[in-house]
Coordinates of C-alpha atoms in Angstrom, one line a residue:
Chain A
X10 CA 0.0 0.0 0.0
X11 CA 1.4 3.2 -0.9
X12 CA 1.8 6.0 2.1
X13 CA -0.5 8.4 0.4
X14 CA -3.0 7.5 -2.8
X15 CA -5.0 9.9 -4.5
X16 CA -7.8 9.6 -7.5
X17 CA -6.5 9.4 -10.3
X18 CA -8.7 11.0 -12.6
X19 CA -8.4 12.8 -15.3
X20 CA -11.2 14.9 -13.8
X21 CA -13.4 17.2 -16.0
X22 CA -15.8 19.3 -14.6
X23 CA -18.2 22.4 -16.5
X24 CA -17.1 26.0 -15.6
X25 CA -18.8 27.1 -12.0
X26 CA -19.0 23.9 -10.7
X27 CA -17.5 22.4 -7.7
X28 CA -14.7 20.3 -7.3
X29 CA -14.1 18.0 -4.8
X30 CA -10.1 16.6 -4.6
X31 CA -9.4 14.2 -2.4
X32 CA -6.6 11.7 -1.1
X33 CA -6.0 9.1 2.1
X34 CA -2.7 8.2 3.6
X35 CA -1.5 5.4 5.6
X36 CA 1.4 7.3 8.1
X37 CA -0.6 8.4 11.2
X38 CA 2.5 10.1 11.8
X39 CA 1.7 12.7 8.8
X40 CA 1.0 16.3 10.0
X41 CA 1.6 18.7 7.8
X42 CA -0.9 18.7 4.8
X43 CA -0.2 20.8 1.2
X44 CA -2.1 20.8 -1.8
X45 CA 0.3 22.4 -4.8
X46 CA -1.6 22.9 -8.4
X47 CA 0.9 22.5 -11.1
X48 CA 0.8 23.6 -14.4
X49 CA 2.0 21.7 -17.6
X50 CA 5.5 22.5 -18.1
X51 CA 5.9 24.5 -14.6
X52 CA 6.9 23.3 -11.2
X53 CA 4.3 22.8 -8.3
X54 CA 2.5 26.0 -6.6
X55 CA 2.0 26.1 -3.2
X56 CA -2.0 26.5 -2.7
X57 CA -3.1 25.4 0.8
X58 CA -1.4 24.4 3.6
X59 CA -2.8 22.8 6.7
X60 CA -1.2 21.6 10.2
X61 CA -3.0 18.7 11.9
X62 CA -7.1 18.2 11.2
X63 CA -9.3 21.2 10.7
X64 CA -10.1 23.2 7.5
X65 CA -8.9 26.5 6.0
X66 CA -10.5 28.5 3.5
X67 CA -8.8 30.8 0.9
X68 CA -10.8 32.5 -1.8
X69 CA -12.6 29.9 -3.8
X70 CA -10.6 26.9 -2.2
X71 CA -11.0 25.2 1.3
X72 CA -8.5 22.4 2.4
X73 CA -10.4 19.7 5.2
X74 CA -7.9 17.3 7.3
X75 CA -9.5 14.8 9.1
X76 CA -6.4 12.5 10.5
X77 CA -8.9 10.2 12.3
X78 CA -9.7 9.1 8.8
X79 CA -6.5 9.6 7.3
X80 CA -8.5 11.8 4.9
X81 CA -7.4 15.2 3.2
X82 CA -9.6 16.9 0.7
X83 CA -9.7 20.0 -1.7
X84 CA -12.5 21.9 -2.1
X85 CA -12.9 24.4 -5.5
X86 CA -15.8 26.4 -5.5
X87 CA -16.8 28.2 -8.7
X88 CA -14.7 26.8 -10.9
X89 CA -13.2 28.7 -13.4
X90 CA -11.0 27.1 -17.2
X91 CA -7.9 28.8 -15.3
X92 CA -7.8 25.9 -12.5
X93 CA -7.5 23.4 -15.3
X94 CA -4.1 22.2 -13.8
X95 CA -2.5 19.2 -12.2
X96 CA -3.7 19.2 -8.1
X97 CA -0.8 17.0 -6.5
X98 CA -1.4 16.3 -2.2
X99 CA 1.6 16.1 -0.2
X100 CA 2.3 15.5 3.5
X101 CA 5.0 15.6 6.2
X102 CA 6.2 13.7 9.2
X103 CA 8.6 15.9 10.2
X104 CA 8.9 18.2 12.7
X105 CA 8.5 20.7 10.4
X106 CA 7.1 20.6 7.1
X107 CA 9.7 22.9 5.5
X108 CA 12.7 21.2 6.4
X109 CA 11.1 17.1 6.4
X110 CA 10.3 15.1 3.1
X111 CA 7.2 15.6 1.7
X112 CA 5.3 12.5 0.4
X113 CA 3.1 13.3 -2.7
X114 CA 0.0 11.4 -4.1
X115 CA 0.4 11.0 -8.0
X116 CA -2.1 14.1 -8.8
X117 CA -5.1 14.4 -10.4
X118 CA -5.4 16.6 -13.5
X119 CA -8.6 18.9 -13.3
X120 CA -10.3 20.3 -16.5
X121 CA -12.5 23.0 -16.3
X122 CA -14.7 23.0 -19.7
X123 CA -16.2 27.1 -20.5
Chain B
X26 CA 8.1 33.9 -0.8
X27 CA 11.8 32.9 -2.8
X28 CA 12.7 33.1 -6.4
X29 CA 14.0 29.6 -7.4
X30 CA 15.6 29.4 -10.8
X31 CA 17.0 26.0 -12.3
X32 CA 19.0 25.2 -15.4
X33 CA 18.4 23.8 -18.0
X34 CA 15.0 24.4 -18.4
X35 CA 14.8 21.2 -20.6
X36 CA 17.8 18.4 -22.3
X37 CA 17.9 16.1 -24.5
X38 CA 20.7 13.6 -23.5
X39 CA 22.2 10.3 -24.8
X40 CA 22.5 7.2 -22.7
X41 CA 25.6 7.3 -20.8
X42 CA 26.6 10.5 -20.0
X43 CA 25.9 13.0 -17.3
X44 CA 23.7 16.4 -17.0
X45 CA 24.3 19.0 -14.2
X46 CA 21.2 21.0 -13.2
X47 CA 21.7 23.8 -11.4
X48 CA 19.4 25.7 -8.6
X49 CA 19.8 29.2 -7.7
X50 CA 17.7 30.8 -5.0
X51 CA 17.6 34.5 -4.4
X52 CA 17.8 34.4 -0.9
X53 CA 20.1 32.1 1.3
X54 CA 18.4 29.0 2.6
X55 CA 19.2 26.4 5.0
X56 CA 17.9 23.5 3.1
X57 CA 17.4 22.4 -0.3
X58 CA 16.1 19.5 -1.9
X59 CA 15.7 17.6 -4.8
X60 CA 12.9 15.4 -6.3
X61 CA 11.9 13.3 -9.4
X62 CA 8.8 13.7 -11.3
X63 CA 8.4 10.5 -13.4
X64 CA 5.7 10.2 -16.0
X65 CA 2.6 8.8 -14.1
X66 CA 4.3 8.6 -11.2
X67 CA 4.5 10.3 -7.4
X68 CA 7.0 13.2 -7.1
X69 CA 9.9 11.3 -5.4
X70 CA 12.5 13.0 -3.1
X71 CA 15.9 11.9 -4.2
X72 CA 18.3 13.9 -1.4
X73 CA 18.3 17.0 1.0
X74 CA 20.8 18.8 0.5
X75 CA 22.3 21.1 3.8
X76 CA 25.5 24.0 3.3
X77 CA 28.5 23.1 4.3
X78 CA 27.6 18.9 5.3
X79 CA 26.9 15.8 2.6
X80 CA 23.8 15.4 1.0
X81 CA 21.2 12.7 2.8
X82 CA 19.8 10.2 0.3
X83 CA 16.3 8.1 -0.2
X84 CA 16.7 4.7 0.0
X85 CA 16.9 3.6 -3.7
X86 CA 18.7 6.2 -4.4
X87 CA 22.6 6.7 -4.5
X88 CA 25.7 9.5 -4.6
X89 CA 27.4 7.6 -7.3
X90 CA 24.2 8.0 -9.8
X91 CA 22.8 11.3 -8.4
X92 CA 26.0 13.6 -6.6
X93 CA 24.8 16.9 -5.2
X94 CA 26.8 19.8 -4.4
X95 CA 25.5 22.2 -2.1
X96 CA 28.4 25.2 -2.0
X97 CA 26.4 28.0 -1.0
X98 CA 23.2 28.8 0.9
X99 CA 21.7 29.7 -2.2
X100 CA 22.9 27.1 -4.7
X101 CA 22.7 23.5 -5.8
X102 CA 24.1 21.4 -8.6
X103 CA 22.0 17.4 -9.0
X104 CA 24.3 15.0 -11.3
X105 CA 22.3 12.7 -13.2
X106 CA 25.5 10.1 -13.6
X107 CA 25.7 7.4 -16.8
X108 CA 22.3 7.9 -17.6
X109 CA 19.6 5.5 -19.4
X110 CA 16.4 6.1 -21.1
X111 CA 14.9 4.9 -17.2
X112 CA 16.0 8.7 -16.0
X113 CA 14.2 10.9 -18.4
X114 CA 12.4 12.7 -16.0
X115 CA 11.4 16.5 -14.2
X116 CA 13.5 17.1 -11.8
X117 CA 13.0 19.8 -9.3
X118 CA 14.7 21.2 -6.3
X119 CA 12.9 22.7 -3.5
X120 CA 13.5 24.7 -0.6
X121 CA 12.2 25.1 2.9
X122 CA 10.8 28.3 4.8
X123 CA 9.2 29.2 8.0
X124 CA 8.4 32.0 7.1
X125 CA 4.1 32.7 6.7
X126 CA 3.5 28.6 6.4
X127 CA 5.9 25.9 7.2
X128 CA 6.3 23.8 3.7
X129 CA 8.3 23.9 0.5
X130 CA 8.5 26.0 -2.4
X131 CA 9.6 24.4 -6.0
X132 CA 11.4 25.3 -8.6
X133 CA 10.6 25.3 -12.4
X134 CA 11.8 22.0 -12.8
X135 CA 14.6 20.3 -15.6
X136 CA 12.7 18.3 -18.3
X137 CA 15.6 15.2 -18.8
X138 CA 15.3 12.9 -21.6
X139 CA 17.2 10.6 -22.5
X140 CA 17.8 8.3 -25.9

């Protein structure tokens, strides 16, 4: 079993929807909880970042730990063709999730049809 | 948050020889790190990389394939050593700060393949 699996999509939603990202882990020691969007041909972009369970909302998006379940999700609201990107999880044991390996899920890609 | 700049942006290489990539940061940095992003696959970490000590490397991967020099606190060099079609890849160094969230920023990556 892999530490941290994600759907695999492709996902492909109609502009103004919402989209619902999600991924499930297996280290009860992860603590530190990132989603990056990446797109094609770029490196990863830092969009939410979470310690421990709880959710936090920025603009449009809302990031939901729930470590009992071993559950992360990403939550787009209004969906707009510029989120059409790669949405790749990631997580931390460390004692701090700048200087600790991060673990990613193999990412979803997200389309976002006008 | 930093500016992280890598070259090349993209190679072409044939099987057996080595590519440098390079990672400049614009600010200094205790830690840097490097990953590989294989088609269809997780993005990996292959080694931190601290100023002034030895790199610390994955298990599965090794100094003789992938040597990293760390000289400065704002600049890394990955080696990908006697390479095969197996190490066409993105590979992207990262760096840490504390600074606003506690997580890792990425660089623009190197597109590597290899024929």
């Amino acid at each position: 079993q892999k530490e941290v699996e994600q759907d695999p999509g492709p996902l492909s939603v109609p502009e103004g929807a919402i989209v619902s990202l999600n991924c499930t882990y297996s280290n009860s020691a992860f603590q530190y909880f990132m989603w990056y969007r990446q797109y094609s041909r770029k490196g990863p972009e830092l969009l939410m970042y979470t310690y421990s369970s709880g959710n936090k909302e920025d603009g449009r998006f809302t990031a939901q730990v729930d470590k009992s379940s071993k559950y992360i999700s990403l939550f787009i609201r209004d969906s707009q063709p510029s989120d059409s990107a790669t949405y790749l999880c990631a997580m931390s044991a460390g004692d701090t999730g700048a200087n600790s390996k991060l673990t990613f899920g193999k990412g979803i890609t997200l389309s976002v049809r006008p | 948050s930093a500016v992280i700049s890598q070259k090349p942006s993209r190679d072409i290489c044939q099987r057996g020889t080595s590519l440098t990539i390079q990672c400049q940061v614009d600010s200094q940095v205790t830690m840097m790190f490097w990953y590989r992003q294989q088609p269809g696959q997780s993005l990996t970490l292959i080694a931190t990389a601290n100023q002034g000590s030895e790199a610390t490397y994955e298990s599965g991967f090794v100094i003789d394939k992938f040597p990293i020099s760390r000289p400065n606190l704002t600049f890394s060099t990955l080696t990908v050593s006697n390479m095969s079609p197996e190490d066409s890849s993105i590979y992207l160094c990262s760096l840490g700060t504390s600074v606003g969230t506690d997580t890792q920023y990425f660089g623009p990556g190197t597109r590597l393949t290899v024929l």
